[in-house]
mmCIF file of C-alpha atoms (C1' of nucleotides) in Angstrom:
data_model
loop_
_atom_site.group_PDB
_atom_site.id
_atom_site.type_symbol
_atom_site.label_atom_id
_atom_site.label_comp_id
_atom_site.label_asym_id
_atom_site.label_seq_id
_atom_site.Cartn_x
_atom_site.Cartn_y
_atom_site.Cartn_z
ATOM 1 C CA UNK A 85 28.085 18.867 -21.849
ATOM 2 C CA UNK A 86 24.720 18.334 -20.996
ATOM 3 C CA UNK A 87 24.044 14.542 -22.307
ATOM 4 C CA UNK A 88 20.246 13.952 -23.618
ATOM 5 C CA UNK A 89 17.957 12.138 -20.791
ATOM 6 C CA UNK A 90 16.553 8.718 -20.223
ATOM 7 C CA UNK A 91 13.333 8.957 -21.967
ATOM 8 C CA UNK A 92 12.136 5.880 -20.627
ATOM 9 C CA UNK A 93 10.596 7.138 -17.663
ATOM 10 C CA UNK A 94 9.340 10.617 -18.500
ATOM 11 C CA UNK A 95 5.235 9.443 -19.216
ATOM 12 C CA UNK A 96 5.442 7.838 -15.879
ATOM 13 C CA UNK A 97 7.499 10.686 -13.871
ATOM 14 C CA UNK A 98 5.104 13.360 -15.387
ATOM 15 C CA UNK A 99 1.806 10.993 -14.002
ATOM 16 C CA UNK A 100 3.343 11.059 -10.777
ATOM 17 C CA UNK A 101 4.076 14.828 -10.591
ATOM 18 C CA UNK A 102 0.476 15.539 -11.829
ATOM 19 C CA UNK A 103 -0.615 13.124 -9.375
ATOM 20 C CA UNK A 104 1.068 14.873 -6.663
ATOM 21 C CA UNK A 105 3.240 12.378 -6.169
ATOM 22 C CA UNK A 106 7.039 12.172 -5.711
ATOM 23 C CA UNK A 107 8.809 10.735 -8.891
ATOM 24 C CA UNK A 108 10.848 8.569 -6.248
ATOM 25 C CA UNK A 109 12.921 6.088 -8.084
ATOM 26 C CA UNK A 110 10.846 3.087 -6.705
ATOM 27 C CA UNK A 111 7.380 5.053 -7.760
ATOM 28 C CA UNK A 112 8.483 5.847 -11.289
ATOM 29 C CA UNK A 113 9.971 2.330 -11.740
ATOM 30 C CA UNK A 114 6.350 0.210 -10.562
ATOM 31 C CA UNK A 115 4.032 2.767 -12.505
ATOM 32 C CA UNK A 116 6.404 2.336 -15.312
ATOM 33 C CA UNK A 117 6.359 -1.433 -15.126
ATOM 34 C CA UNK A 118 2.725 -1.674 -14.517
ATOM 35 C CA UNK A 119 2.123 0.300 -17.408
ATOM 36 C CA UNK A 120 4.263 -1.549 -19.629
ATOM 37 C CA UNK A 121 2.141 -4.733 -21.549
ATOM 38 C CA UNK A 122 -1.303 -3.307 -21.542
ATOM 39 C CA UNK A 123 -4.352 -3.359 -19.538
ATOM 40 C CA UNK A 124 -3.290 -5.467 -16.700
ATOM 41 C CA UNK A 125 -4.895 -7.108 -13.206
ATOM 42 C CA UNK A 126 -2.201 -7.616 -10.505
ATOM 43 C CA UNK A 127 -2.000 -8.771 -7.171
ATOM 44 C CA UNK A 128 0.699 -6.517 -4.754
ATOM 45 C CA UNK A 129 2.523 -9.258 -4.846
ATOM 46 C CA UNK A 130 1.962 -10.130 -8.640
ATOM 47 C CA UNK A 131 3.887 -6.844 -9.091
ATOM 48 C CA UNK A 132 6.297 -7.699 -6.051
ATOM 49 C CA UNK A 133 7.859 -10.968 -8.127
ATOM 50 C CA UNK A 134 7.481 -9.105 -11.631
ATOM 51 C CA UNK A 135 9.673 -6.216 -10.095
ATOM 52 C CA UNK A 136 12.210 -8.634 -8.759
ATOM 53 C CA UNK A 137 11.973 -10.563 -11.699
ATOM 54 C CA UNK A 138 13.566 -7.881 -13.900
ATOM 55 C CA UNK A 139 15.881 -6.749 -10.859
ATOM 56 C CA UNK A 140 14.001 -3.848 -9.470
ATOM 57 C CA UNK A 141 15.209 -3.373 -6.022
ATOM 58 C CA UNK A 142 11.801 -2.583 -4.056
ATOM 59 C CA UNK A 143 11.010 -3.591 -1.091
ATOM 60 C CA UNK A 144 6.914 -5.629 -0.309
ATOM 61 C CA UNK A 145 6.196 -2.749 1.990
ATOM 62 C CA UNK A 146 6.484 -0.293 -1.003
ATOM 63 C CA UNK A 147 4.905 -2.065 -3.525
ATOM 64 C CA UNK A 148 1.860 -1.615 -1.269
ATOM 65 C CA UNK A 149 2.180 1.758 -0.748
ATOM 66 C CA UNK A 150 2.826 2.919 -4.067
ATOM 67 C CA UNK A 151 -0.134 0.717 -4.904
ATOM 68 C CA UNK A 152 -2.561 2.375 -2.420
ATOM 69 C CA UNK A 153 -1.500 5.624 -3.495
ATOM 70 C CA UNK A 154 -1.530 4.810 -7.274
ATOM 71 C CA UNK A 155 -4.778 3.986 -6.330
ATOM 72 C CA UNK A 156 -6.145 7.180 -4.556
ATOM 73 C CA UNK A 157 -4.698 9.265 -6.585
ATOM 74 C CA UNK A 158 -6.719 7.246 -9.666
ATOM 75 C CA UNK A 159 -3.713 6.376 -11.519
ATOM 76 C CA UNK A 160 -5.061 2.323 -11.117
ATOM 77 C CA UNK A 161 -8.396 0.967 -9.366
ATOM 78 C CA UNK A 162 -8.982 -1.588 -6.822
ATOM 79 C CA UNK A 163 -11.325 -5.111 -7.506
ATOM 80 C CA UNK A 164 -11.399 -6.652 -4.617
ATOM 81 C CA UNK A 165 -12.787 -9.711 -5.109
ATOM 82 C CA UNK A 166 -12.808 -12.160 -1.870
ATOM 83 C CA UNK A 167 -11.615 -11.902 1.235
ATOM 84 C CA UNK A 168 -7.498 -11.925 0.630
ATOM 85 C CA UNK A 169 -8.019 -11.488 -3.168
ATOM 86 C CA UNK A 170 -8.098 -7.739 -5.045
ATOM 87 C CA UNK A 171 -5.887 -7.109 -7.820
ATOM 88 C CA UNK A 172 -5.245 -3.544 -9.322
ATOM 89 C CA UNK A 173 -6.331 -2.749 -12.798
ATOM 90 C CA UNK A 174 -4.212 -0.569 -14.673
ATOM 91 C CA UNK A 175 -7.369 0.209 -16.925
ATOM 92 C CA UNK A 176 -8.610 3.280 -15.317
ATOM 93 C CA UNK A 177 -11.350 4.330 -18.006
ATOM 94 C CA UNK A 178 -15.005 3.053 -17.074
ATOM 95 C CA UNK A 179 -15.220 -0.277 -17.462
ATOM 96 C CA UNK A 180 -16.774 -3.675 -15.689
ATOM 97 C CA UNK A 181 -15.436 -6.887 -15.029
ATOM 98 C CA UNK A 182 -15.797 -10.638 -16.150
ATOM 99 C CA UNK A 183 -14.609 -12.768 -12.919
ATOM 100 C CA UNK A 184 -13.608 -16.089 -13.649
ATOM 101 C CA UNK A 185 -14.561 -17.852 -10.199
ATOM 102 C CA UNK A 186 -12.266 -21.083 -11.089
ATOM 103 C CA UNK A 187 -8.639 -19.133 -12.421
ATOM 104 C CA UNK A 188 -9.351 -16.556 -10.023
ATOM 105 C CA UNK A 189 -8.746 -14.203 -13.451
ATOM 106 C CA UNK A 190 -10.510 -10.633 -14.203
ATOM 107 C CA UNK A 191 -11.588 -9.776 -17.858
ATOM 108 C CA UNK A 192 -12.596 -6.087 -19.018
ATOM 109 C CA UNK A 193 -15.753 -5.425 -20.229
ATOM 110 C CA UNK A 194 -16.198 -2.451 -21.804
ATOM 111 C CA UNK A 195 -18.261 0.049 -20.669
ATOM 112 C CA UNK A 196 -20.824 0.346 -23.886
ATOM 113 C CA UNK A 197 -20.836 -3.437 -23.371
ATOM 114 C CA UNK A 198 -23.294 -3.273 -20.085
ATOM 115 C CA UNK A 199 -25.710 -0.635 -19.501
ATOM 116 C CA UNK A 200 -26.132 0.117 -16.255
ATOM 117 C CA UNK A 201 -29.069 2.762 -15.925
ATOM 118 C CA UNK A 202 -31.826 4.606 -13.694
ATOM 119 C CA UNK A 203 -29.441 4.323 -10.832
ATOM 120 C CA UNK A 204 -31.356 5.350 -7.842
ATOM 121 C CA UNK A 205 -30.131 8.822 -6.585
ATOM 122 C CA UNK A 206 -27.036 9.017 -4.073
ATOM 123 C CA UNK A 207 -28.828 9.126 -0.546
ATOM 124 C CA UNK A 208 -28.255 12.520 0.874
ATOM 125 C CA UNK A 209 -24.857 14.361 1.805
ATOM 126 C CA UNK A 210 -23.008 11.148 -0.226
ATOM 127 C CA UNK A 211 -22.410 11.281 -3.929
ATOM 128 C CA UNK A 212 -21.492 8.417 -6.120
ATOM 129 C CA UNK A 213 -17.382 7.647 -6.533
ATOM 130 C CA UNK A 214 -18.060 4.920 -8.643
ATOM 131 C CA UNK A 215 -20.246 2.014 -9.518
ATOM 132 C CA UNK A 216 -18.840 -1.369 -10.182
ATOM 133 C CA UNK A 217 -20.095 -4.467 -11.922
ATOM 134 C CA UNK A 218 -18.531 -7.523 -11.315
ATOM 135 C CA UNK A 219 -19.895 -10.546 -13.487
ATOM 136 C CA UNK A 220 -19.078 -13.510 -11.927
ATOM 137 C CA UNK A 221 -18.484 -16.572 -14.120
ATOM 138 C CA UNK A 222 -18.525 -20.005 -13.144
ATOM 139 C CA UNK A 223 -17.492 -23.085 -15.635
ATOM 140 C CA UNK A 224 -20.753 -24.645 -17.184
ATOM 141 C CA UNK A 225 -20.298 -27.979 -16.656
ATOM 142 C CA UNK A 226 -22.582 -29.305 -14.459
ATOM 143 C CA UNK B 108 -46.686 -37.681 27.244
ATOM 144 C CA UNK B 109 -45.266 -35.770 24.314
ATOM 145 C CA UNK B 110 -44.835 -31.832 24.732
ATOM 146 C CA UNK B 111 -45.060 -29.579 22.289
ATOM 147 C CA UNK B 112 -42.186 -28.683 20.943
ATOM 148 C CA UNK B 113 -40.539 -24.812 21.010
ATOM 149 C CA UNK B 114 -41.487 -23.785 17.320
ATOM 150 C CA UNK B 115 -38.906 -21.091 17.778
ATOM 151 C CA UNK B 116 -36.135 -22.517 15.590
ATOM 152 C CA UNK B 117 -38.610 -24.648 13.035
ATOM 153 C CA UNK B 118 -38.264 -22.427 10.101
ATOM 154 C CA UNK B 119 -34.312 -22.120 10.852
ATOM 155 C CA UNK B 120 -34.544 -26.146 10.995
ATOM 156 C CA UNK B 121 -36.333 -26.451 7.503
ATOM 157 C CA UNK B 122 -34.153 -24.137 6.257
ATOM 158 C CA UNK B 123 -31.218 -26.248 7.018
ATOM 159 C CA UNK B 124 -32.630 -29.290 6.399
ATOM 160 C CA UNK B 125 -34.050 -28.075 2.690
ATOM 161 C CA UNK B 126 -30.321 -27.183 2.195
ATOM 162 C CA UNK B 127 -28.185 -30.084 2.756
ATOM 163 C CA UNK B 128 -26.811 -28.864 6.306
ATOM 164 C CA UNK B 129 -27.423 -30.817 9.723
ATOM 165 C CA UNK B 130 -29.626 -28.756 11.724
ATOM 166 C CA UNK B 131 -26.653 -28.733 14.586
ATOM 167 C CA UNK B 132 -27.656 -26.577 17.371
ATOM 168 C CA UNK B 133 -25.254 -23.704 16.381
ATOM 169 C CA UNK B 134 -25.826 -23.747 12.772
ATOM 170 C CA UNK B 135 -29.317 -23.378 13.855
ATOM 171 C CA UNK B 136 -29.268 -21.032 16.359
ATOM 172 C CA UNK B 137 -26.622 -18.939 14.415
ATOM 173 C CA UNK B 138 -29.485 -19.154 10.970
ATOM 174 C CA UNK B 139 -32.091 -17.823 13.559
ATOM 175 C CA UNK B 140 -30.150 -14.921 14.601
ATOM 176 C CA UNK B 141 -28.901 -14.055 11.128
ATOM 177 C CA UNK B 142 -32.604 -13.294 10.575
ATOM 178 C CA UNK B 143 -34.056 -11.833 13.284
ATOM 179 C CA UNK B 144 -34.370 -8.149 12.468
ATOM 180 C CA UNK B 145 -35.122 -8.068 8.957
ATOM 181 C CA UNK B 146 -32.288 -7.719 5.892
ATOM 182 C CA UNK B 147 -28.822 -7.257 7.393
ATOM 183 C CA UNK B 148 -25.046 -6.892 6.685
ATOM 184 C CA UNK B 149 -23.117 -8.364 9.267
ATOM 185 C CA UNK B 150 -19.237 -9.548 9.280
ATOM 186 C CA UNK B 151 -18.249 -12.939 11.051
ATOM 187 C CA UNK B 152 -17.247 -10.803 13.560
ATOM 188 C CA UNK B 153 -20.367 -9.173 14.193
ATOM 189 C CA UNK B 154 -21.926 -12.453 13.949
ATOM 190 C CA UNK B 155 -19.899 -13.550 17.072
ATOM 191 C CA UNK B 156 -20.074 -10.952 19.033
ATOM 192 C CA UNK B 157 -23.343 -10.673 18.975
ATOM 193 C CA UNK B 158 -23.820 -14.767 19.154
ATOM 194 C CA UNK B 159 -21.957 -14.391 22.528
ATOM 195 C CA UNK B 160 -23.917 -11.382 23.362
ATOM 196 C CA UNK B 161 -26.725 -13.098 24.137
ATOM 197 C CA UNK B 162 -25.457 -15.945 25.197
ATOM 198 C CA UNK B 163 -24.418 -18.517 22.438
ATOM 199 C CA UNK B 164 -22.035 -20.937 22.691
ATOM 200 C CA UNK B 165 -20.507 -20.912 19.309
ATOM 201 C CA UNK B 166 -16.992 -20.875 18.147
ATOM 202 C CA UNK B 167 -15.423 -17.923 16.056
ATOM 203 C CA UNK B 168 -14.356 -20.744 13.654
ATOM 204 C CA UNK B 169 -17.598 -22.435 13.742
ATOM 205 C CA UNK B 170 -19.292 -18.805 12.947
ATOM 206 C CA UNK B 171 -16.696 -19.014 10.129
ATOM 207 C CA UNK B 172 -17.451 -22.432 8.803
ATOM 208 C CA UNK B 173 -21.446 -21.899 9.004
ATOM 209 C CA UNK B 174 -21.417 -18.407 7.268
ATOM 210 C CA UNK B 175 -19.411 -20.260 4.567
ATOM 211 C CA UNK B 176 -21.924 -22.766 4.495
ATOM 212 C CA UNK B 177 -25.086 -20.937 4.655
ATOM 213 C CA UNK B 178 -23.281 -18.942 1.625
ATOM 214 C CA UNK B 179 -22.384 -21.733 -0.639
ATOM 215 C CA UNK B 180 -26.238 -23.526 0.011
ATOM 216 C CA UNK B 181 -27.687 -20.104 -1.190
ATOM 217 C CA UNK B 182 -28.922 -18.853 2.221
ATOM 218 C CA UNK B 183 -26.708 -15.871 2.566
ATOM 219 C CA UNK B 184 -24.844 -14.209 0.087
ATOM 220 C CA UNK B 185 -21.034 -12.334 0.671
ATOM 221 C CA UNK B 186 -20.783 -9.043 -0.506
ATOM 222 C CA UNK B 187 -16.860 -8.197 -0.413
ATOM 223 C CA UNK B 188 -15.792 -5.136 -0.441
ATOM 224 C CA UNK B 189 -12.280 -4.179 0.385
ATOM 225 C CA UNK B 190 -9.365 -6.329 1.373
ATOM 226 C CA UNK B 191 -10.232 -7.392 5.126
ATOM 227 C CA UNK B 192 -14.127 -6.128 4.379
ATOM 228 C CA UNK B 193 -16.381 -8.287 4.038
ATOM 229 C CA UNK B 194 -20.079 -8.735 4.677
ATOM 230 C CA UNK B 195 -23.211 -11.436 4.730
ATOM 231 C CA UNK B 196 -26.168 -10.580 3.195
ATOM 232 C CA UNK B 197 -29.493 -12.008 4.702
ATOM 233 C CA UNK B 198 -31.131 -10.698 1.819
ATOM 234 C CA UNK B 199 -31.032 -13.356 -1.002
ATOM 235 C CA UNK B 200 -33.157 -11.823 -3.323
ATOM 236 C CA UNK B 201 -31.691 -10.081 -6.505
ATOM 237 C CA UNK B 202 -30.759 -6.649 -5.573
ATOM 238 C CA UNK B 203 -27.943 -4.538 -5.367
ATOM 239 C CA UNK B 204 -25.732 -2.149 -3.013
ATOM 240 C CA UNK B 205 -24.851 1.321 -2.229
ATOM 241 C CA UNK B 206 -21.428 1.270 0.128
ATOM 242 C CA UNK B 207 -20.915 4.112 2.220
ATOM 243 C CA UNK B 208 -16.984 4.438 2.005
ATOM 244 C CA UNK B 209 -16.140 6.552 5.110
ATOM 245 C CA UNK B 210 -19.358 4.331 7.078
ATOM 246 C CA UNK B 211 -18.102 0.973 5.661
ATOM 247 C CA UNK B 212 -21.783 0.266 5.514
ATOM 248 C CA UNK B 213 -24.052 -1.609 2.685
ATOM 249 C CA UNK B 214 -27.407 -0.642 1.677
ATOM 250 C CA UNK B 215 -29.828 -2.696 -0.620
ATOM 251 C CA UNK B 216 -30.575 -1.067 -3.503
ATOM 252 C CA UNK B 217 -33.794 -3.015 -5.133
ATOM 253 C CA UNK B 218 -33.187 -4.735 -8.336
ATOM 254 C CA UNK B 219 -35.680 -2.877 -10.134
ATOM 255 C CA UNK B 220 -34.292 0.489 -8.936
ATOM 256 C CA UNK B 221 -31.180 0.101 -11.103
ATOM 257 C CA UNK B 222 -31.625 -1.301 -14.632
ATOM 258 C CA UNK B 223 -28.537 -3.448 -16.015
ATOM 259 C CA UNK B 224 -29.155 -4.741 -19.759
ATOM 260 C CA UNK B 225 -27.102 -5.633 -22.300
ATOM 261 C CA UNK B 226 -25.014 -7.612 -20.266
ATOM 262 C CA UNK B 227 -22.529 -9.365 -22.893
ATOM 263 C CA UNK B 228 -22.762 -13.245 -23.338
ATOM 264 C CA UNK B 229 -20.860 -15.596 -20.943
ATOM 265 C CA UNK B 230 -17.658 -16.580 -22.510
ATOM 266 C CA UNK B 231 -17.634 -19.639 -23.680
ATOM 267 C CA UNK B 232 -17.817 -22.793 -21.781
ATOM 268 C CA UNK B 233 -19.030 -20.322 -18.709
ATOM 269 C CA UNK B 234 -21.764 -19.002 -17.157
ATOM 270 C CA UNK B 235 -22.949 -16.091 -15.460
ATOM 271 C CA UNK B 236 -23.190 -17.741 -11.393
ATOM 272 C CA UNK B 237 -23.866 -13.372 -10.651
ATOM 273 C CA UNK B 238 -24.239 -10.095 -11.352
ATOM 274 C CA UNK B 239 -23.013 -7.536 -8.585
ATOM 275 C CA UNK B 240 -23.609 -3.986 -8.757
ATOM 276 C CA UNK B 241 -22.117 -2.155 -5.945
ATOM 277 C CA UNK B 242 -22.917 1.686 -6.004
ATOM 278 C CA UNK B 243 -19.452 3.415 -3.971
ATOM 279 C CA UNK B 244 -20.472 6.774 -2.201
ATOM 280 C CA UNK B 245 -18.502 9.194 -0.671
ATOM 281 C CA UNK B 246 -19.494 11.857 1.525
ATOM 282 C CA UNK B 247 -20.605 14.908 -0.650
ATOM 283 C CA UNK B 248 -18.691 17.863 1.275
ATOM 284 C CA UNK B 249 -15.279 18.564 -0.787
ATOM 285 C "C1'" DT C 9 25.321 24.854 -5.283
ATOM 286 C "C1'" DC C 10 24.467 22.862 -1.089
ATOM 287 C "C1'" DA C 11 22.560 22.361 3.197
ATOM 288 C "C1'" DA C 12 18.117 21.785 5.587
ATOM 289 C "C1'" DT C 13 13.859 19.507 5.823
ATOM 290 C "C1'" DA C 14 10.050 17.011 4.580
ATOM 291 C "C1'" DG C 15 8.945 12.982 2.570
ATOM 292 C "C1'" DC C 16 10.192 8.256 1.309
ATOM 293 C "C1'" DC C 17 12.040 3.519 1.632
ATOM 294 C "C1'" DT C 18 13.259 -0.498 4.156
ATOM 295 C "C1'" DG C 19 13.205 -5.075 6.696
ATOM 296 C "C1'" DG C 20 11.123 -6.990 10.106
ATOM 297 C "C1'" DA C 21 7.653 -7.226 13.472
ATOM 298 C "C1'" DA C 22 2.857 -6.796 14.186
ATOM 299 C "C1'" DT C 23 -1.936 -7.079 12.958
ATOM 300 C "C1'" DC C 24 -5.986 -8.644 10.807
ATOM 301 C "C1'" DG C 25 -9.265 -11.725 8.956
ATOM 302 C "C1'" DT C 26 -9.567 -16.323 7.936
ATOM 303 C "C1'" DT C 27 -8.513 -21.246 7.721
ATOM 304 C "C1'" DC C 28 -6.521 -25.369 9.472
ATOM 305 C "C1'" DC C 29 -5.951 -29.052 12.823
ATOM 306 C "C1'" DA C 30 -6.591 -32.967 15.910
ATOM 307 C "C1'" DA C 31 -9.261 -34.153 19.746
ATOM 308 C "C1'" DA C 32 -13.719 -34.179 21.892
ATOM 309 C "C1'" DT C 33 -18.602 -33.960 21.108
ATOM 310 C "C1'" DT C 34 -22.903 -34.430 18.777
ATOM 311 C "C1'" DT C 35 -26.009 -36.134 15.295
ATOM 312 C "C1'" DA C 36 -28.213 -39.663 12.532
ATOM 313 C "C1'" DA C 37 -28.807 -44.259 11.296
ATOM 314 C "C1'" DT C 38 -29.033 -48.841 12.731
ATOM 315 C "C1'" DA D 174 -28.229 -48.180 22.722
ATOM 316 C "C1'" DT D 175 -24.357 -48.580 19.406
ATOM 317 C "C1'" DT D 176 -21.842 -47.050 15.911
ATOM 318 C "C1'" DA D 177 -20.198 -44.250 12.128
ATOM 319 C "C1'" DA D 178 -20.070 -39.966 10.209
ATOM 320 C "C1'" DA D 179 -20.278 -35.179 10.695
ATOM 321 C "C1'" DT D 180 -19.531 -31.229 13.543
ATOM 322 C "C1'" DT D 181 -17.502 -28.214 16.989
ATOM 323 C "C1'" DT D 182 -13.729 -26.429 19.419
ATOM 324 C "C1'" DG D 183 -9.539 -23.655 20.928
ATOM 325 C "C1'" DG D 184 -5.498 -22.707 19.453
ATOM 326 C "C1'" DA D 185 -2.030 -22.716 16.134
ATOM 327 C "C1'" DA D 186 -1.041 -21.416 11.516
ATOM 328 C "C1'" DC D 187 -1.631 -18.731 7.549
ATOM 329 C "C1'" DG D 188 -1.525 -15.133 3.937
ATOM 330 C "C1'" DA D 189 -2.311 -10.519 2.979
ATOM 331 C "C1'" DT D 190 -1.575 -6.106 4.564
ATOM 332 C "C1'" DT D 191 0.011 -2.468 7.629
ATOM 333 C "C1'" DC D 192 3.014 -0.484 10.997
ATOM 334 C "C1'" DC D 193 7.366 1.109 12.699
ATOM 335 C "C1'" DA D 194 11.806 3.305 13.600
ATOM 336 C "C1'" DG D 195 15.891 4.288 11.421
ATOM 337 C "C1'" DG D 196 18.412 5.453 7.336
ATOM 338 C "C1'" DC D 197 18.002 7.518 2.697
ATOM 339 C "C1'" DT D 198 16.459 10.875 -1.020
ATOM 340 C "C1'" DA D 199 14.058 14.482 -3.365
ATOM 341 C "C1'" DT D 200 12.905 19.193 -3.124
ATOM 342 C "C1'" DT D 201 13.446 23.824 -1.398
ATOM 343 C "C1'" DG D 202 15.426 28.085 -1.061
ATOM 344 C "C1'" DA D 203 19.506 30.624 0.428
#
DNA sequence: TCAATAGCCTGGAATCGTTCCAAATTTAAT
DNA sequence: ATTAAATTTGGAACGATTCCAGGCTATTGA
């Protein structure tokens, strides 16, 4: 007898197959886990210890992958934010970013928060992929 | 008797000076190449190579150390933009940037080209240190 | 259902940009 | 000139990220 599924997984296996990605065991396990708690900003390696943490067996070299393709395939964005920091935002609706220069932390802002208009036309042959605002905060003592 | 002195470096010299930094002969020399030619976007590594192209003597940690500097006193600014990309802005001015993704080069956009209003407050017990609009483009053929 | 195959995962080595270090040099102040 | 403080240097070290070759796994289609 056929036994009724896991449901756990299925939102995250079904992103990955319309993604075009494989639900591999490790990809459906990070997507679920970065999905899990919200809007999120992670380092790789944020999401390295957090999959360890609850006993995930992935390896660093995967976490990166999955990330970079997560990323292409626009199931997260990218901040990079200095050299050696970028975390991945699992908000992937337009939005801009607080950046708190002192906790090295990222904030959403949302979109009808900033408006960002009479951008200048994309130069020839290029159109835009995305804009980004980055507000950088510093603490105000002097 | 007193000669007159090669003028070449003075402004990079009162540059320093005004900012806090020895005028050291590679922090000046480096400041004088960094703006010959008008606003540019150069890595460190593009800083020394051309440095040693015409025939500095400068260190790749010392082109490190001074593009820090010059950045912290407010006479560069970094504009990162990938893990492992970043660039040094000679143009200090408020403005912003289009990024040609498959080029992995910056272009000033003027601050009066793009309008960005309504920026929420600073949280509290912060402020804003910058605003950074950076326009992504991708090439236009699908 | 089960092989065949294309794609994926892995640990470790390699790479990259950047920073650190201690010694030698240079600058600025006396 | 002398001295103290700051700077430069080459090379080692570093952290983040990517590469690699071999073993595994998901998908295909017979």
């Amino acid at each position: 007898m056929i036994m009724t599924r896991d449901r756990t997984f299925t939102l995250a296996v079904d992103a990955l197959k319309e993604a075009g990605l494989r639900p591999t065991r490790q990809r459906v396990q990070l997507l679920h886990l970065l999905r899990a708690g919200g809007n999120r900003h992670l380092s790789a390696d944020d999401l390295a210890r957090e999959a360890k943490k609850i006993g995930l067996s992935v390896s660093l070299a995967t976490v990166y992958n999955a990330l970079n393709q997560f990323t292409q395939s626009g199931l997260l964005r990218e901040v990079v934010i200095a050299p050696g920091i970028s975390y991945f935002d699992t908000n992937i609706g337009p939005h801009h970013h607080f950046y708190f220069e002192e906790e090295r932390r990222l904030q959403d802002i949302p979109v009808d928060a900033v408006s960002v208009s009479d951008l200048p036309p994309a130069p020839m042959g290029t159109k835009v992929a995305r804009v980004e605002v980055v507000i950088r905060l510093e603490s105000e003592q002097k």
